[in-house]
CSV table of C-alpha atoms in Angstrom, one decimal:
chain,number,residue,atom,x,y,z
A,1,MET,CA,-25.2,15.0,2.2
A,2,GLU,CA,-24.7,18.1,4.2
A,3,TYR,CA,-21.4,18.3,6.0
A,4,ARG,CA,-21.8,19.4,9.6
A,5,PRO,CA,-18.3,19.1,11.0
A,6,TYR,CA,-17.6,18.4,14.7
A,7,ALA,CA,-15.4,20.9,16.5
A,8,TYR,CA,-12.4,18.6,16.3
A,9,GLN,CA,-12.9,18.3,12.6
A,10,LYS,CA,-12.9,22.1,12.2
A,11,ALA,CA,-9.7,22.2,14.3
A,12,ALA,CA,-8.0,19.5,12.2
A,13,THR,CA,-9.0,21.3,8.9
A,14,ARG,CA,-7.5,24.5,10.2
A,15,TRP,CA,-4.3,22.6,11.2
A,16,VAL,CA,-3.9,21.4,7.6
A,17,MET,CA,-4.5,24.9,6.1
A,18,GLU,CA,-2.3,26.8,8.5
A,19,LYS,CA,0.8,24.5,8.3
A,20,SER,CA,2.5,23.8,5.1
A,21,ARG,CA,3.9,20.5,6.4
A,22,CYS,CA,2.0,18.6,9.1
A,23,CYS,CA,0.6,15.3,10.3
A,24,LEU,CA,-2.8,14.4,11.4
A,25,PHE,CA,-2.6,11.5,13.8
A,26,LEU,CA,-6.3,11.0,14.0
A,27,ASP,CA,-7.7,7.8,15.5
A,28,MET,CA,-9.7,5.5,13.3
A,29,GLY,CA,-13.2,6.8,12.6
A,30,LEU,CA,-12.5,10.5,13.1
A,31,GLY,CA,-12.9,11.3,9.5
A,32,LYS,CA,-9.3,12.0,8.2
A,33,SER,CA,-10.4,11.9,4.6
A,34,VAL,CA,-13.3,14.4,4.7
A,35,VAL,CA,-11.1,16.7,6.9
A,36,THR,CA,-8.3,16.7,4.4
A,37,LEU,CA,-10.6,17.0,1.3
A,38,THR,CA,-12.2,20.0,3.0
A,39,ALA,CA,-8.9,21.6,3.5
A,40,ILE,CA,-7.9,20.9,-0.1
A,41,GLN,CA,-11.1,22.5,-1.3
A,42,ASP,CA,-10.5,25.6,0.8
A,43,LEU,CA,-6.9,25.9,-0.3
A,44,ILE,CA,-7.9,25.6,-4.0
A,45,ASP,CA,-10.7,28.2,-3.5
A,46,GLY,CA,-8.1,30.5,-1.8
A,47,CYS,CA,-5.7,30.0,-4.8
A,48,GLU,CA,-3.0,28.7,-2.4
A,49,ILE,CA,-2.7,25.4,-4.3
A,50,THR,CA,-3.6,24.2,-7.8
A,51,GLY,CA,-3.9,20.5,-7.2
A,52,ALA,CA,-3.1,17.7,-4.8
A,53,LEU,CA,-1.8,14.2,-5.0
A,54,VAL,CA,-3.1,11.6,-2.6
A,55,VAL,CA,-0.9,8.4,-2.0
A,56,ALA,CA,-2.9,5.7,-0.3
A,57,PRO,CA,-3.2,2.0,0.2
A,58,LYS,CA,-4.5,0.4,-3.0
A,59,LYS,CA,-8.0,-0.4,-1.9
A,60,VAL,CA,-8.4,3.0,-0.2
A,61,ALA,CA,-7.2,4.7,-3.3
A,62,GLU,CA,-9.7,2.9,-5.4
A,63,THR,CA,-12.7,3.6,-3.2
A,64,THR,CA,-12.5,5.8,-0.1
A,65,TRP,CA,-11.3,9.2,-1.5
A,66,THR,CA,-13.7,9.3,-4.5
A,67,GLN,CA,-16.6,8.1,-2.4
A,68,GLU,CA,-15.9,10.8,0.3
A,69,ALA,CA,-15.8,13.5,-2.4
A,70,ARG,CA,-19.1,12.3,-3.8
A,71,LYS,CA,-20.7,11.9,-0.4
A,72,TRP,CA,-20.6,15.5,0.8
A,73,ASP,CA,-22.4,18.5,-0.8
A,74,HIS,CA,-19.6,21.0,-0.1
A,75,LEU,CA,-17.2,18.8,-2.1
A,76,SER,CA,-19.4,18.3,-5.1
A,77,GLY,CA,-17.2,20.6,-7.2
A,78,LEU,CA,-14.0,18.9,-6.3
A,79,ARG,CA,-12.7,16.8,-9.2
A,80,VAL,CA,-11.1,13.6,-7.9
A,81,VAL,CA,-9.4,11.2,-10.4
A,82,LYS,CA,-8.1,7.7,-9.6
A,83,VAL,CA,-4.8,6.8,-11.1
A,84,SER,CA,-5.1,3.0,-11.6
A,85,GLY,CA,-5.1,0.3,-14.2
A,86,THR,CA,-2.4,-0.4,-16.8
A,87,ALA,CA,0.6,1.9,-17.2
A,88,ARG,CA,-1.0,3.5,-20.2
A,89,GLN,CA,-4.3,4.1,-18.2
A,90,ARG,CA,-2.4,5.5,-15.3
A,91,LEU,CA,-0.5,8.0,-17.6
A,92,ALA,CA,-3.8,9.0,-19.1
A,93,ALA,CA,-5.3,9.6,-15.6
A,94,ILE,CA,-2.4,11.7,-14.6
A,95,GLU,CA,-2.9,13.9,-17.6
A,96,GLU,CA,-6.7,14.2,-16.9
A,97,GLU,CA,-7.6,17.6,-15.5
A,98,ALA,CA,-8.4,17.3,-11.8
A,99,ASP,CA,-8.1,18.9,-8.4
A,100,VAL,CA,-7.0,15.7,-6.7
A,101,HIS,CA,-5.3,12.7,-8.2
A,102,VAL,CA,-5.3,9.5,-6.0
A,103,ILE,CA,-2.8,6.8,-6.5
A,104,GLY,CA,-2.0,3.5,-4.7
A,105,ARG,CA,1.1,3.6,-2.6
A,106,ASP,CA,2.7,0.7,-4.5
A,107,SER,CA,2.4,2.7,-7.7
A,108,TYR,CA,4.3,5.7,-6.3
A,109,VAL,CA,7.7,4.4,-7.3
A,110,TRP,CA,6.3,3.9,-10.8
A,111,LEU,CA,4.9,7.4,-10.8
A,112,VAL,CA,8.2,9.0,-9.8
A,113,ASP,CA,9.9,7.1,-12.7
A,114,ALA,CA,7.2,7.9,-15.2
A,115,LEU,CA,7.5,11.7,-14.4
A,116,ARG,CA,11.3,11.4,-14.2
A,117,GLY,CA,11.2,12.8,-10.7
A,118,ARG,CA,9.4,16.0,-11.6
A,119,MET,CA,6.1,16.0,-9.7
A,120,LYS,CA,3.3,18.2,-11.1
A,121,TRP,CA,1.3,18.8,-7.9
A,122,ASP,CA,2.0,21.4,-5.2
A,123,MET,CA,0.3,19.4,-2.4
A,124,LEU,CA,0.9,15.9,-1.3
A,125,VAL,CA,-1.3,13.8,1.0
A,126,ILE,CA,0.2,10.6,2.3
A,127,ASP,CA,-2.7,8.5,3.6
A,128,GLU,CA,-1.6,5.8,6.1
A,129,LEU,CA,1.8,7.4,6.7
A,130,THR,CA,2.9,4.2,8.4
A,131,SER,CA,3.2,2.6,4.9
A,132,PHE,CA,6.5,4.6,4.6
A,133,LYS,CA,8.0,3.7,8.0
A,134,THR,CA,10.7,1.4,6.5
A,135,PRO,CA,13.8,3.5,5.6
A,136,GLY,CA,15.2,0.9,3.2
A,137,SER,CA,12.0,0.4,1.1
A,138,LYS,CA,11.7,1.6,-2.5
A,139,ARG,CA,8.6,3.6,-1.7
A,140,PHE,CA,10.3,5.5,1.1
A,141,LYS,CA,13.3,6.2,-1.2
A,142,ALA,CA,11.0,7.5,-3.9
A,143,MET,CA,9.2,9.7,-1.3
A,144,ARG,CA,12.4,11.0,0.1
A,145,MET,CA,13.6,12.1,-3.3
A,146,THR,CA,10.4,13.9,-4.2
A,147,THR,CA,9.1,15.4,-0.9
A,148,PRO,CA,11.1,18.6,-1.3
A,149,GLN,CA,9.2,19.4,-4.5
A,150,TYR,CA,5.8,19.8,-2.8
A,151,ASP,CA,4.9,23.1,-1.2
A,152,ARG,CA,2.5,21.3,1.2
A,153,VAL,CA,2.7,17.8,2.7
A,154,VAL,CA,0.1,16.2,4.9
A,155,GLY,CA,0.7,12.8,6.6
A,156,LEU,CA,-2.3,10.9,7.8
A,157,THR,CA,-2.6,7.9,10.1
A,158,GLY,CA,-4.4,6.6,13.1
A,159,THR,CA,-1.5,4.5,14.4
A,160,PRO,CA,1.8,6.4,13.9
A,161,ALA,CA,3.9,4.1,16.1
A,162,PRO,CA,2.2,0.7,16.4
A,163,ASN,CA,5.6,-1.0,16.9
A,164,GLY,CA,7.3,1.7,18.9
A,165,LEU,CA,8.7,5.2,18.4
A,166,VAL,CA,11.6,3.9,16.3
A,167,ASP,CA,9.0,3.8,13.4
A,168,LEU,CA,8.5,7.5,13.4
A,169,TRP,CA,11.8,8.6,11.8
A,170,ALA,CA,11.0,7.6,8.2
A,171,GLN,CA,7.4,8.7,8.4
A,172,LEU,CA,8.3,12.2,9.7
A,173,TYR,CA,11.1,12.5,7.1
A,174,CYS,CA,8.5,12.1,4.4
A,175,VAL,CA,6.8,15.2,5.8
A,176,ASP,CA,9.6,17.6,7.1
A,177,MET,CA,12.7,16.2,5.4
A,178,GLY,CA,14.5,15.4,8.6
A,179,GLU,CA,14.1,18.8,10.2
A,180,ARG,CA,12.9,17.5,13.6
A,181,LEU,CA,14.2,13.9,13.9
A,182,GLY,CA,17.4,14.3,11.9
A,183,LYS,CA,18.6,13.3,8.4
A,184,SER,CA,19.8,9.8,9.4
A,185,VAL,CA,17.8,6.9,10.9
A,186,GLY,CA,21.0,5.5,12.4
A,187,ARG,CA,21.7,8.7,14.2
A,188,TYR,CA,18.1,8.9,15.3
A,189,ARG,CA,18.3,5.4,16.8
A,190,ASP,CA,21.7,6.1,18.5
A,191,THR,CA,20.4,9.3,20.0
A,192,TYR,CA,17.1,8.1,21.4
A,193,PHE,CA,17.2,4.3,21.8
A,194,GLU,CA,19.0,1.5,23.4
A,195,ILE,CA,19.6,-1.1,20.7
A,196,TYR,CA,19.3,-4.9,21.3
A,197,ARG,CA,20.5,-7.3,18.7
A,198,HIS,CA,20.1,-11.1,18.0
A,199,ASN,CA,22.6,-12.6,15.7
A,200,ASN,CA,23.7,-9.1,14.7
A,201,ILE,CA,20.1,-8.2,13.7
A,202,ILE,CA,18.3,-5.4,15.5
A,203,VAL,CA,15.3,-7.0,17.3
A,204,ARG,CA,14.4,-4.3,19.8
A,205,CYS,CA,14.9,-0.6,20.2
A,206,GLN,CA,14.0,0.6,23.7
A,207,PRO,CA,13.7,4.4,24.2
A,208,LYS,CA,16.3,5.9,26.5
A,209,PRO,CA,14.9,7.5,29.7
A,210,GLY,CA,13.2,10.8,28.7
A,211,SER,CA,13.4,10.2,25.0
A,212,GLU,CA,9.7,9.7,24.4
A,213,ARG,CA,9.0,13.2,25.9
A,214,ILE,CA,11.8,14.8,23.8
A,215,ILE,CA,10.5,13.2,20.6
A,216,ARG,CA,7.0,14.2,21.2
A,217,ASP,CA,8.0,17.8,22.0
A,218,LYS,CA,10.0,18.0,18.8
A,219,LEU,CA,6.9,16.9,16.8
A,220,SER,CA,4.3,18.9,18.7
A,221,ASP,CA,4.4,21.9,16.3
A,222,ILE,CA,3.4,19.8,13.2
A,223,CYS,CA,1.7,16.7,14.6
A,224,LEU,CA,-2.0,16.9,15.7
A,225,MET,CA,-3.0,13.8,17.6
A,226,MET,CA,-6.6,13.0,18.4
A,227,GLN,CA,-8.1,9.8,19.9
A,228,ALA,CA,-11.6,8.7,19.1
A,229,SER,CA,-12.4,8.1,22.8
A,230,ASP,CA,-11.9,11.8,23.4
A,231,TYR,CA,-14.2,13.0,20.7
A,232,LEU,CA,-16.8,10.3,19.9
A,233,THR,CA,-19.2,8.2,21.9
A,234,LEU,CA,-18.9,4.9,20.2
A,235,PRO,CA,-20.8,1.7,21.1
A,236,GLY,CA,-18.4,-0.7,22.9
A,237,MET,CA,-16.2,-3.3,21.4
A,238,MET,CA,-15.9,-6.6,23.1
A,239,GLU,CA,-13.3,-9.2,22.3
A,240,HIS,CA,-13.9,-12.9,22.9
A,241,THR,CA,-11.5,-15.8,22.6
A,242,VAL,CA,-13.3,-19.0,21.3
A,243,ASP,CA,-11.3,-22.1,22.2
A,244,VAL,CA,-11.5,-24.6,19.4
A,245,ALA,CA,-10.4,-28.0,20.7
A,246,LEU,CA,-8.9,-30.5,18.3
A,247,PRO,CA,-9.9,-34.2,18.5
A,248,ASP,CA,-7.3,-36.2,20.3
A,249,ALA,CA,-5.9,-37.9,17.2
A,250,VAL,CA,-5.6,-34.5,15.3
A,251,GLY,CA,-4.1,-32.9,18.4
A,252,ARG,CA,-1.4,-35.6,18.4
A,253,ARG,CA,-0.8,-35.1,14.7
A,254,TYR,CA,-0.3,-31.4,15.3
A,255,GLU,CA,2.2,-32.0,18.1
A,256,GLU,CA,4.2,-34.3,15.8
A,257,PHE,CA,3.9,-31.8,12.9
A,258,GLU,CA,5.1,-28.9,15.1
A,259,ARG,CA,8.0,-31.0,16.5
A,260,GLU,CA,9.2,-32.1,13.0
A,261,HIS,CA,9.1,-28.6,11.6
A,262,VAL,CA,10.8,-26.9,14.6
A,263,LEU,CA,13.6,-29.5,14.6
A,264,GLU,CA,14.0,-29.1,10.9
A,265,PHE,CA,14.1,-25.3,11.2
A,266,ASN,CA,16.7,-25.6,14.0
A,267,LYS,CA,18.9,-27.9,11.9
A,268,GLU,CA,18.8,-25.7,8.8
A,269,HIS,CA,19.6,-22.5,10.8
A,270,GLU,CA,22.2,-24.0,13.2
A,271,GLY,CA,25.0,-21.5,13.5
A,272,LYS,CA,23.4,-19.1,11.0
A,273,PRO,CA,21.6,-15.7,11.7
A,274,VAL,CA,17.9,-16.1,12.1
A,275,VAL,CA,15.8,-13.6,10.1
A,276,ALA,CA,12.2,-12.8,10.7
A,277,SER,CA,11.1,-13.9,7.3
A,278,SER,CA,12.2,-17.5,7.9
A,279,VAL,CA,10.6,-17.5,11.3
A,280,LEU,CA,7.4,-16.3,9.8
A,281,ALA,CA,7.4,-19.1,7.2
A,282,LEU,CA,7.7,-21.6,10.0
A,283,MET,CA,4.9,-20.0,12.1
A,284,ASN,CA,2.6,-19.7,9.1
A,285,LYS,CA,3.0,-23.5,8.3
A,286,LEU,CA,2.0,-24.3,11.9
A,287,CYS,CA,-0.9,-21.8,11.9
A,288,GLN,CA,-2.2,-23.4,8.7
A,289,PHE,CA,-2.5,-26.7,10.5
A,290,ALA,CA,-4.4,-25.0,13.4
A,291,ASN,CA,-6.8,-23.5,10.8
A,292,GLY,CA,-7.4,-26.9,9.3
A,293,ALA,CA,-5.4,-27.2,6.1
A,294,VAL,CA,-1.8,-26.9,4.8
A,295,TYR,CA,-0.1,-26.3,1.5
A,296,ASP,CA,2.4,-28.9,0.3
A,297,GLU,CA,5.5,-28.0,-1.7
A,298,ASP,CA,3.4,-27.9,-4.9
A,299,ARG,CA,0.9,-25.5,-3.3
A,300,CYS,CA,-1.7,-28.2,-3.2
A,301,VAL,CA,-4.1,-28.0,-0.3
A,302,HIS,CA,-4.5,-30.8,2.2
A,303,GLU,CA,-7.4,-30.5,4.6
A,304,ILE,CA,-6.8,-31.9,8.1
A,305,HIS,CA,-9.8,-30.9,10.2
A,306,LYS,CA,-13.0,-28.8,10.1
A,307,GLU,CA,-13.0,-27.7,13.8
A,308,LYS,CA,-12.6,-24.0,13.1
A,309,LEU,CA,-15.2,-24.2,10.2
A,310,SER,CA,-17.7,-25.6,12.6
A,311,ALA,CA,-17.0,-23.0,15.2
A,312,LEU,CA,-17.4,-20.3,12.6
A,313,SER,CA,-20.7,-21.7,11.4
A,314,GLU,CA,-22.1,-21.4,15.0
A,315,LEU,CA,-21.0,-17.8,15.2
A,316,VAL,CA,-22.5,-16.9,11.8
A,317,GLU,CA,-25.8,-18.6,12.7
A,318,ALA,CA,-26.1,-16.7,16.0
A,319,ALA,CA,-25.0,-13.3,14.5
A,320,ASP,CA,-27.4,-10.4,14.2
A,321,GLY,CA,-26.5,-9.1,10.7
A,322,GLY,CA,-23.5,-9.5,8.5
A,323,VAL,CA,-20.3,-11.2,9.7
A,324,LEU,CA,-16.8,-9.9,8.7
A,325,VAL,CA,-14.3,-12.8,8.7
A,326,PHE,CA,-10.6,-12.1,8.6
A,327,HIS,CA,-8.4,-14.9,7.4
A,328,GLN,CA,-4.7,-15.4,6.8
A,329,PHE,CA,-4.4,-17.9,4.0
A,330,LYS,CA,-6.2,-18.3,0.6
A,331,HIS,CA,-7.3,-21.8,1.4
A,332,ASP,CA,-9.1,-20.5,4.5
A,333,ALA,CA,-11.4,-18.5,2.2
A,334,TRP,CA,-11.9,-21.4,-0.2
A,335,ARG,CA,-12.8,-23.8,2.7
A,336,ILE,CA,-15.1,-21.2,4.4
A,337,LYS,CA,-17.1,-20.6,1.2
A,338,GLU,CA,-17.5,-24.4,0.7
A,339,HIS,CA,-18.6,-24.9,4.3
A,340,LEU,CA,-21.1,-22.0,4.4
A,341,LYS,CA,-23.0,-22.9,1.2
A,342,GLY,CA,-26.5,-21.5,1.2
A,343,LEU,CA,-25.4,-18.1,2.6
A,344,ARG,CA,-24.3,-15.1,0.7
A,345,VAL,CA,-20.5,-15.4,1.2
A,346,GLU,CA,-18.1,-13.2,-0.8
A,347,SER,CA,-14.4,-12.3,-0.7
A,348,TYR,CA,-13.6,-8.6,-0.5
A,349,GLU,CA,-12.0,-7.5,-3.7
A,350,GLY,CA,-13.0,-3.9,-4.1
A,351,ALA,CA,-15.7,-1.3,-4.5
A,352,ARG,CA,-18.5,-3.7,-5.5
A,353,GLN,CA,-18.2,-5.9,-2.4
A,354,LEU,CA,-17.9,-2.9,-0.2
A,355,GLU,CA,-21.2,-1.4,-1.6
A,356,GLU,CA,-22.9,-4.8,-1.3
A,357,TRP,CA,-21.7,-5.3,2.3
A,358,ASN,CA,-22.8,-1.9,3.5
A,359,ALA,CA,-26.2,-2.4,1.8
A,360,GLY,CA,-26.7,-5.5,3.9
A,361,ARG,CA,-26.7,-7.9,0.9
A,362,ILE,CA,-23.7,-10.0,2.1
A,363,ASP,CA,-24.1,-12.5,5.0
A,364,VAL,CA,-20.4,-13.2,5.4
A,365,LEU,CA,-17.6,-11.0,3.9
A,366,LEU,CA,-14.2,-12.7,3.8
A,367,ALA,CA,-11.1,-10.5,3.9
A,368,HIS,CA,-7.4,-10.7,4.5
A,369,PRO,CA,-6.6,-8.0,7.1
A,370,ALA,CA,-4.0,-6.3,4.9
A,371,SER,CA,-6.6,-5.7,2.2
A,372,THR,CA,-9.1,-3.9,4.4
A,373,ALA,CA,-7.2,-2.7,7.4
A,374,PHE,CA,-6.8,1.0,6.3
A,375,GLY,CA,-9.4,3.6,5.7
A,376,LEU,CA,-12.5,1.6,4.5
A,377,ASN,CA,-15.9,2.4,6.0
A,378,MET,CA,-17.6,-0.9,6.6
A,379,GLN,CA,-19.6,-0.2,9.7
A,380,GLN,CA,-23.0,-0.2,8.0
A,381,GLY,CA,-22.8,-3.9,7.0
A,382,GLY,CA,-22.7,-5.5,10.4
A,383,HIS,CA,-21.2,-5.4,13.9
A,384,THR,CA,-19.6,-8.9,14.2
A,385,ILE,CA,-16.0,-9.8,13.4
A,386,VAL,CA,-14.5,-13.2,13.4
A,387,TRP,CA,-10.7,-13.8,13.2
A,388,PHE,CA,-10.3,-17.2,11.6
A,389,GLY,CA,-6.6,-16.8,12.2
A,390,THR,CA,-5.3,-13.9,14.3
A,391,GLY,CA,-1.9,-13.3,12.7
A,392,TRP,CA,1.0,-11.6,14.4
A,393,ASN,CA,0.6,-7.9,13.4
A,394,LEU,CA,-0.9,-5.7,16.1
A,395,GLU,CA,-1.3,-2.7,13.7
A,396,LEU,CA,-3.4,-4.8,11.2
A,397,TYR,CA,-5.4,-6.3,14.0
A,398,GLN,CA,-6.3,-2.9,15.4
A,399,GLN,CA,-7.0,-1.3,12.1
A,400,ALA,CA,-9.0,-4.2,10.8
A,401,ASN,CA,-11.3,-4.2,13.9
A,402,ALA,CA,-11.8,-0.5,13.3
A,403,ARG,CA,-13.5,-1.2,10.0
A,404,LEU,CA,-16.7,-1.8,12.0
A,405,HIS,CA,-15.9,-0.1,15.3
A,406,ARG,CA,-15.9,3.5,14.0
A,407,GLN,CA,-18.1,6.6,13.7
A,408,GLY,CA,-21.5,5.6,12.3
A,409,GLN,CA,-21.6,2.2,14.1
A,410,THR,CA,-24.9,1.9,16.0
A,411,LYS,CA,-24.4,-1.4,17.8
A,412,PRO,CA,-21.7,-2.8,20.1
A,413,VAL,CA,-19.0,-4.6,18.0
A,414,MET,CA,-18.3,-8.2,18.9
A,415,VAL,CA,-14.9,-9.5,18.0
A,416,TYR,CA,-14.4,-13.3,18.1
A,417,ARG,CA,-10.9,-15.0,17.8
A,418,LEU,CA,-10.9,-18.7,16.9
A,419,ILE,CA,-7.9,-20.1,18.8
A,420,VAL,CA,-6.7,-23.7,19.0
A,421,PRO,CA,-5.2,-24.0,22.5
A,422,GLY,CA,-1.7,-25.4,22.8
A,423,THR,CA,-0.7,-24.4,19.2
A,424,VAL,CA,1.1,-21.5,17.6
A,425,ASP,CA,-2.4,-20.1,17.1
A,426,ALA,CA,-2.3,-19.2,20.8
A,427,LEU,CA,1.2,-17.8,20.7
A,428,ALA,CA,0.1,-15.4,17.9
A,429,ALA,CA,-3.0,-14.2,19.8
A,430,ALA,CA,-0.9,-13.7,23.0
A,431,ALA,CA,1.7,-11.7,20.9
A,432,VAL,CA,-1.1,-9.3,19.7
A,433,ASP,CA,-2.4,-9.0,23.3
A,434,ARG,CA,1.1,-8.0,24.5
A,435,LYS,CA,1.1,-5.2,21.9
A,436,GLY,CA,4.7,-5.9,20.9
A,437,ARG,CA,6.6,-5.6,17.6
A,438,VAL,CA,6.0,-8.3,15.0
A,439,GLN,CA,9.6,-9.2,14.9
A,440,ASP,CA,9.9,-9.5,18.7
A,441,ALA,CA,6.7,-11.6,18.7
A,442,LEU,CA,8.0,-14.0,16.1
A,443,LEU,CA,11.4,-14.4,17.8
A,444,ASP,CA,9.7,-14.9,21.2
A,445,GLY,CA,7.4,-17.5,19.6
A,446,LEU,CA,10.4,-19.3,18.1
A,447,SER,CA,12.2,-19.3,21.5
A,448,ARG,CA,9.1,-20.9,23.1
A,449,LEU,CA,9.0,-23.6,20.5
A,450,MET,CA,12.7,-24.3,20.7
A,451,GLY,CA,12.4,-24.6,24.5
A,452,LYS,CA,9.4,-27.0,24.0
A,453,HIS,CA,11.2,-29.3,21.5
A,454,GLY,CA,14.8,-28.7,22.4
């Protein structure tokens, strides 16, 4: 296919070529991959680099970058090799002659160890830079150790600060080694934020007056930010909340289930610090009930009701084209497949399902938002999204919706959220609507439940 770049894509390509270390904060659907590959091709042709390493979310590493290289005529000579499989297969792929090697972000720590910290590429592309926003993570530490070895570094994301500007420090360090925001995350927080703690755990960092402007000014020379609404005319996206009422008897069971688990949680954590992971475990248990089934201690599934399954059936029946369904738990997918017998229902696992979906050969594609949230082009397969369970993560919610609401979509995208009123289901949806941090949302939800059953 002939590549006819928009003006903004030409500008973004020049940005990458002219700056040895930079970020492209391009909104979802603006074509970050083809922009970056075009820059890589031009840099190789100009003998400015010999090869590039792309670090991306696993599913994106397996499909998007190789597909983009094959898709465009001007990239037909670019040799792109996926680094995946067993350790032996990954080592063989690294040794394979290529212009671009692509590896999953979770394998980067392995790669650094395998090469003993001596990276062989002179350009690094970090796709979905937000994956490296946690300073204490192993992947960030591996990136921090190796970043100085690359002559060129490009960070890509559409949502650089989904949970607030405090997330920027680690991401920018991966690119400029602390030149702009400092060498220490602690000093960064102390300089620009008011810190709020709960049981000695940081739960909120609020920018000090004027800090946002200062931070953005510091990053302006290396960060190019573009929003889709400024450059593309996309069909609209409409979000609908579908209230799913439980039968009275089931509703009473939920109330008792919620009360028992909240009181048990309160008893177990009395006088102890409350951490987000334990709150999430409680919330997930309650959300499972709202979805219609729960795991017991032995991971056996016990179905409680089919109300959401019935609501989903009605939406699928009325849909014009394929329906992309996001779920939170494995038993959601099992039950949906069982309930929608007679339709072509598949769970997203990789390239085959993506190809089948975009070809219109799948009626209902099931996916966990974390597996499809970043970088995948799914807009050809349909324009209807159903959230069987919304979850608490704003970034995943926005990114997942953008799998269909992106450049190339020809119809308005309809997003339906199945919500059981009066349950944790509704608290999670409200948290996403408030656009807050996941940890804040969980603690706020816990406070509401404590107040309800205290």
